[in-house]
């Protein structure tokens, strides 16, 4: 379980997040929703210790991890797929996956699982990441995170700029991870994606949690979702 308690942080003297608290349970997809500038990516960076906390605590499975350096967070069970993918573009597909495997100590069994999810990556395992299409790069970023064998997966707008078939694949992978009891924290702007895969939605507004709603409530009143997205 990922547990955020009273998170406050920002950049320089500018505070972006104010006393944010919520949980992501095993086997649950939580969507973090808000307009541009609401603090969604800042939240992800704070969880991964890429941005120092001013106040609050991040716990993974009941263990406080906020004092750990960023390079240790993945080993505690968090997989992170940042906006823009952030691949090692000059390395091959296989080499990018190997970096994830270094965290988990996984081997051929883990690779077989990844290639079963993403057969196209197996076909391209010797290609440099920079030669892949945008959708294939998103596959690789997701696969690299899964190679760390996380208990909770963080995805920051994974469908951005993708064609419909790739968006459908992203949804399928998230649904499968939930079925395997993995927690998922997803930043997403697409209403159809949110309504199809989320269990709960946390609405972030001006760096604060405005409300939290279960997906059944939002399906009955989607205008609430549209309001926070500015649709």
PDB file of N, CA, C and O in Angstrom, residues 156-194:
ATOM      1  N   UNK A 156       2.384   8.840 -15.182  1.00  0.00           N
ATOM      2  CA  UNK A 156       2.065  10.252 -15.378  1.00  0.00           C
ATOM      3  C   UNK A 156       1.672  10.480 -16.841  1.00  0.00           C
ATOM      4  O   UNK A 156       2.523  10.539 -17.728  1.00  0.00           O
ATOM      5  N   UNK A 157       0.363  10.561 -17.076  1.00  0.00           N
ATOM      6  CA  UNK A 157      -0.222  10.790 -18.400  1.00  0.00           C
ATOM      7  C   UNK A 157       0.355   9.850 -19.460  1.00  0.00           C
ATOM      8  O   UNK A 157       0.935  10.294 -20.465  1.00  0.00           O
ATOM      9  N   UNK A 158       0.190   8.534 -19.275  1.00  0.00           N
ATOM     10  CA  UNK A 158       0.788   7.573 -20.209  1.00  0.00           C
ATOM     11  C   UNK A 158       0.158   7.572 -21.598  1.00  0.00           C
ATOM     12  O   UNK A 158       0.779   7.110 -22.552  1.00  0.00           O
ATOM     13  N   UNK A 159      -1.081   8.079 -21.731  1.00  0.00           N
ATOM     14  CA  UNK A 159      -1.746   8.051 -23.037  1.00  0.00           C
ATOM     15  C   UNK A 159      -1.494   9.305 -23.860  1.00  0.00           C
ATOM     16  O   UNK A 159      -1.955   9.404 -24.997  1.00  0.00           O
ATOM     17  N   UNK A 160      -0.731  10.256 -23.319  1.00  0.00           N
ATOM     18  CA  UNK A 160      -0.505  11.525 -24.000  1.00  0.00           C
ATOM     19  C   UNK A 160       0.177  11.310 -25.350  1.00  0.00           C
ATOM     20  O   UNK A 160       1.241  10.706 -25.458  1.00  0.00           O
ATOM     21  N   UNK A 161      -0.462  11.808 -26.413  1.00  0.00           N
ATOM     22  CA  UNK A 161       0.124  11.757 -27.744  1.00  0.00           C
ATOM     23  C   UNK A 161       0.070  10.405 -28.429  1.00  0.00           C
ATOM     24  O   UNK A 161       0.672  10.244 -29.496  1.00  0.00           O
ATOM     25  N   UNK A 162      -0.639   9.434 -27.865  1.00  0.00           N
ATOM     26  CA  UNK A 162      -0.679   8.099 -28.458  1.00  0.00           C
ATOM     27  C   UNK A 162      -1.911   7.907 -29.336  1.00  0.00           C
ATOM     28  O   UNK A 162      -2.958   8.513 -29.107  1.00  0.00           O
ATOM     29  N   UNK A 163      -1.782   7.023 -30.303  1.00  0.00           N
ATOM     30  CA  UNK A 163      -2.919   6.673 -31.137  1.00  0.00           C
ATOM     31  C   UNK A 163      -3.850   5.746 -30.355  1.00  0.00           C
ATOM     32  O   UNK A 163      -3.454   5.129 -29.359  1.00  0.00           O
ATOM     33  N   UNK A 164      -5.123   5.636 -30.798  1.00  0.00           N
ATOM     34  CA  UNK A 164      -6.116   4.869 -30.033  1.00  0.00           C
ATOM     35  C   UNK A 164      -5.708   3.434 -29.699  1.00  0.00           C
ATOM     36  O   UNK A 164      -5.989   2.950 -28.606  1.00  0.00           O
ATOM     37  N   UNK A 165      -5.042   2.743 -30.624  1.00  0.00           N
ATOM     38  CA  UNK A 165      -4.674   1.349 -30.343  1.00  0.00           C
ATOM     39  C   UNK A 165      -3.672   1.263 -29.202  1.00  0.00           C
ATOM     40  O   UNK A 165      -3.724   0.331 -28.376  1.00  0.00           O
ATOM     41  N   UNK A 166      -2.757   2.230 -29.112  1.00  0.00           N
ATOM     42  CA  UNK A 166      -1.775   2.240 -28.030  1.00  0.00           C
ATOM     43  C   UNK A 166      -2.431   2.640 -26.708  1.00  0.00           C
ATOM     44  O   UNK A 166      -2.067   2.129 -25.643  1.00  0.00           O
ATOM     45  N   UNK A 167      -3.389   3.556 -26.763  1.00  0.00           N
ATOM     46  CA  UNK A 167      -4.127   3.927 -25.548  1.00  0.00           C
ATOM     47  C   UNK A 167      -4.861   2.712 -25.006  1.00  0.00           C
ATOM     48  O   UNK A 167      -4.877   2.465 -23.795  1.00  0.00           O
ATOM     49  N   UNK A 168      -5.450   1.928 -25.903  1.00  0.00           N
ATOM     50  CA  UNK A 168      -6.148   0.709 -25.478  1.00  0.00           C
ATOM     51  C   UNK A 168      -5.187  -0.274 -24.823  1.00  0.00           C
ATOM     52  O   UNK A 168      -5.532  -0.943 -23.836  1.00  0.00           O
ATOM     53  N   UNK A 169      -3.953  -0.358 -25.351  1.00  0.00           N
ATOM     54  CA  UNK A 169      -2.955  -1.254 -24.763  1.00  0.00           C
ATOM     55  C   UNK A 169      -2.555  -0.791 -23.372  1.00  0.00           C
ATOM     56  O   UNK A 169      -2.413  -1.611 -22.450  1.00  0.00           O
ATOM     57  N   UNK A 170      -2.393   0.523 -23.187  1.00  0.00           N
ATOM     58  CA  UNK A 170      -2.073   1.065 -21.864  1.00  0.00           C
ATOM     59  C   UNK A 170      -3.172   0.694 -20.869  1.00  0.00           C
ATOM     60  O   UNK A 170      -2.900   0.244 -19.750  1.00  0.00           O
ATOM     61  N   UNK A 171      -4.415   0.860 -21.273  1.00  0.00           N
ATOM     62  CA  UNK A 171      -5.542   0.501 -20.397  1.00  0.00           C
ATOM     63  C   UNK A 171      -5.501  -0.982 -20.046  1.00  0.00           C
ATOM     64  O   UNK A 171      -5.735  -1.372 -18.901  1.00  0.00           O
ATOM     65  N   UNK A 172      -5.225  -1.805 -21.044  1.00  0.00           N
ATOM     66  CA  UNK A 172      -5.193  -3.251 -20.820  1.00  0.00           C
ATOM     67  C   UNK A 172      -4.119  -3.630 -19.810  1.00  0.00           C
ATOM     68  O   UNK A 172      -4.343  -4.466 -18.919  1.00  0.00           O
ATOM     69  N   UNK A 173      -2.942  -3.023 -19.940  1.00  0.00           N
ATOM     70  CA  UNK A 173      -1.845  -3.334 -19.017  1.00  0.00           C
ATOM     71  C   UNK A 173      -2.214  -2.896 -17.602  1.00  0.00           C
ATOM     72  O   UNK A 173      -1.986  -3.631 -16.629  1.00  0.00           O
ATOM     73  N   UNK A 174      -2.791  -1.709 -17.442  1.00  0.00           N
ATOM     74  CA  UNK A 174      -3.185  -1.226 -16.119  1.00  0.00           C
ATOM     75  C   UNK A 174      -4.218  -2.156 -15.503  1.00  0.00           C
ATOM     76  O   UNK A 174      -4.139  -2.516 -14.323  1.00  0.00           O
ATOM     77  N   UNK A 175      -5.192  -2.583 -16.306  1.00  0.00           N
ATOM     78  CA  UNK A 175      -6.226  -3.495 -15.810  1.00  0.00           C
ATOM     79  C   UNK A 175      -5.619  -4.824 -15.378  1.00  0.00           C
ATOM     80  O   UNK A 175      -5.998  -5.398 -14.347  1.00  0.00           O
ATOM     81  N   UNK A 176      -4.644  -5.300 -16.142  1.00  0.00           N
ATOM     82  CA  UNK A 176      -4.001  -6.568 -15.794  1.00  0.00           C
ATOM     83  C   UNK A 176      -3.186  -6.437 -14.514  1.00  0.00           C
ATOM     84  O   UNK A 176      -3.193  -7.338 -13.664  1.00  0.00           O
ATOM     85  N   UNK A 177      -2.504  -5.320 -14.341  1.00  0.00           N
ATOM     86  CA  UNK A 177      -1.723  -5.118 -13.118  1.00  0.00           C
ATOM     87  C   UNK A 177      -2.633  -5.062 -11.898  1.00  0.00           C
ATOM     88  O   UNK A 177      -2.306  -5.603 -10.836  1.00  0.00           O
ATOM     89  N   UNK A 178      -3.765  -4.421 -12.035  1.00  0.00           N
ATOM     90  CA  UNK A 178      -4.722  -4.395 -10.920  1.00  0.00           C
ATOM     91  C   UNK A 178      -5.185  -5.812 -10.582  1.00  0.00           C
ATOM     92  O   UNK A 178      -5.290  -6.171  -9.407  1.00  0.00           O
ATOM     93  N   UNK A 179      -5.447  -6.622 -11.608  1.00  0.00           N
ATOM     94  CA  UNK A 179      -5.881  -8.001 -11.379  1.00  0.00           C
ATOM     95  C   UNK A 179      -4.810  -8.816 -10.665  1.00  0.00           C
ATOM     96  O   UNK A 179      -5.121  -9.792  -9.976  1.00  0.00           O
ATOM     97  N   UNK A 180      -3.535  -8.405 -10.813  1.00  0.00           N
ATOM     98  CA  UNK A 180      -2.431  -9.077 -10.130  1.00  0.00           C
ATOM     99  C   UNK A 180      -2.135  -8.445  -8.769  1.00  0.00           C
ATOM    100  O   UNK A 180      -1.079  -8.669  -8.188  1.00  0.00           O
ATOM    101  N   UNK A 181      -3.068  -7.631  -8.290  1.00  0.00           N
ATOM    102  CA  UNK A 181      -3.020  -7.020  -6.945  1.00  0.00           C
ATOM    103  C   UNK A 181      -1.985  -5.909  -6.835  1.00  0.00           C
ATOM    104  O   UNK A 181      -1.544  -5.565  -5.731  1.00  0.00           O
ATOM    105  N   UNK A 182      -1.613  -5.315  -7.935  1.00  0.00           N
ATOM    106  CA  UNK A 182      -0.727  -4.163  -7.910  1.00  0.00           C
ATOM    107  C   UNK A 182      -1.563  -2.895  -7.747  1.00  0.00           C
ATOM    108  O   UNK A 182      -2.626  -2.758  -8.355  1.00  0.00           O
ATOM    109  N   UNK A 183      -1.103  -1.981  -6.906  1.00  0.00           N
ATOM    110  CA  UNK A 183      -1.730  -0.676  -6.820  1.00  0.00           C
ATOM    111  C   UNK A 183      -1.243   0.199  -7.961  1.00  0.00           C
ATOM    112  O   UNK A 183      -0.094   0.103  -8.380  1.00  0.00           O
ATOM    113  N   UNK A 184      -2.128   1.068  -8.468  1.00  0.00           N
ATOM    114  CA  UNK A 184      -1.772   1.949  -9.575  1.00  0.00           C
ATOM    115  C   UNK A 184      -2.226   3.365  -9.250  1.00  0.00           C
ATOM    116  O   UNK A 184      -3.394   3.594  -8.917  1.00  0.00           O
ATOM    117  N   UNK A 185      -1.287   4.311  -9.337  1.00  0.00           N
ATOM    118  CA  UNK A 185      -1.609   5.733  -9.242  1.00  0.00           C
ATOM    119  C   UNK A 185      -1.403   6.326 -10.622  1.00  0.00           C
ATOM    120  O   UNK A 185      -0.294   6.316 -11.159  1.00  0.00           O
ATOM    121  N   UNK A 186      -2.482   6.845 -11.197  1.00  0.00           N
ATOM    122  CA  UNK A 186      -2.485   7.264 -12.592  1.00  0.00           C
ATOM    123  C   UNK A 186      -2.882   8.731 -12.712  1.00  0.00           C
ATOM    124  O   UNK A 186      -3.937   9.136 -12.231  1.00  0.00           O
ATOM    125  N   UNK A 187      -2.015   9.517 -13.337  1.00  0.00           N
ATOM    126  CA  UNK A 187      -2.379  10.876 -13.734  1.00  0.00           C
ATOM    127  C   UNK A 187      -2.915  10.785 -15.152  1.00  0.00           C
ATOM    128  O   UNK A 187      -2.222  10.292 -16.056  1.00  0.00           O
ATOM    129  N   UNK A 188      -4.148  11.230 -15.350  1.00  0.00           N
ATOM    130  CA  UNK A 188      -4.786  11.058 -16.657  1.00  0.00           C
ATOM    131  C   UNK A 188      -5.767  12.202 -16.905  1.00  0.00           C
ATOM    132  O   UNK A 188      -6.424  12.667 -15.972  1.00  0.00           O
ATOM    133  N   UNK A 189      -5.844  12.633 -18.169  1.00  0.00           N
ATOM    134  CA  UNK A 189      -6.741  13.718 -18.553  1.00  0.00           C
ATOM    135  C   UNK A 189      -7.894  13.234 -19.426  1.00  0.00           C
ATOM    136  O   UNK A 189      -8.831  13.993 -19.673  1.00  0.00           O
ATOM    137  N   UNK A 190      -7.833  12.001 -19.889  1.00  0.00           N
ATOM    138  CA  UNK A 190      -8.870  11.475 -20.773  1.00  0.00           C
ATOM    139  C   UNK A 190     -10.032  10.942 -19.942  1.00  0.00           C
ATOM    140  O   UNK A 190      -9.876   9.978 -19.179  1.00  0.00           O
ATOM    141  N   UNK A 191     -11.195  11.540 -20.124  1.00  0.00           N
ATOM    142  CA  UNK A 191     -12.365  11.159 -19.335  1.00  0.00           C
ATOM    143  C   UNK A 191     -12.736   9.699 -19.572  1.00  0.00           C
ATOM    144  O   UNK A 191     -13.056   8.961 -18.625  1.00  0.00           O
ATOM    145  N   UNK A 192     -12.675   9.240 -20.831  1.00  0.00           N
ATOM    146  CA  UNK A 192     -13.066   7.864 -21.118  1.00  0.00           C
ATOM    147  C   UNK A 192     -12.146   6.864 -20.437  1.00  0.00           C
ATOM    148  O   UNK A 192     -12.598   5.827 -19.923  1.00  0.00           O
ATOM    149  N   UNK A 193     -10.856   7.172 -20.391  1.00  0.00           N
ATOM    150  CA  UNK A 193      -9.911   6.281 -19.709  1.00  0.00           C
ATOM    151  C   UNK A 193     -10.179   6.246 -18.215  1.00  0.00           C
ATOM    152  O   UNK A 193     -10.205   5.175 -17.597  1.00  0.00           O
ATOM    153  N   UNK A 194     -10.381   7.398 -17.616  1.00  0.00           N
ATOM    154  CA  UNK A 194     -10.642   7.472 -16.178  1.00  0.00           C
ATOM    155  C   UNK A 194     -11.873   6.655 -15.818  1.00  0.00           C
ATOM    156  O   UNK A 194     -11.860   5.836 -14.888  1.00  0.00           O
TER     157      UNK A 194
END
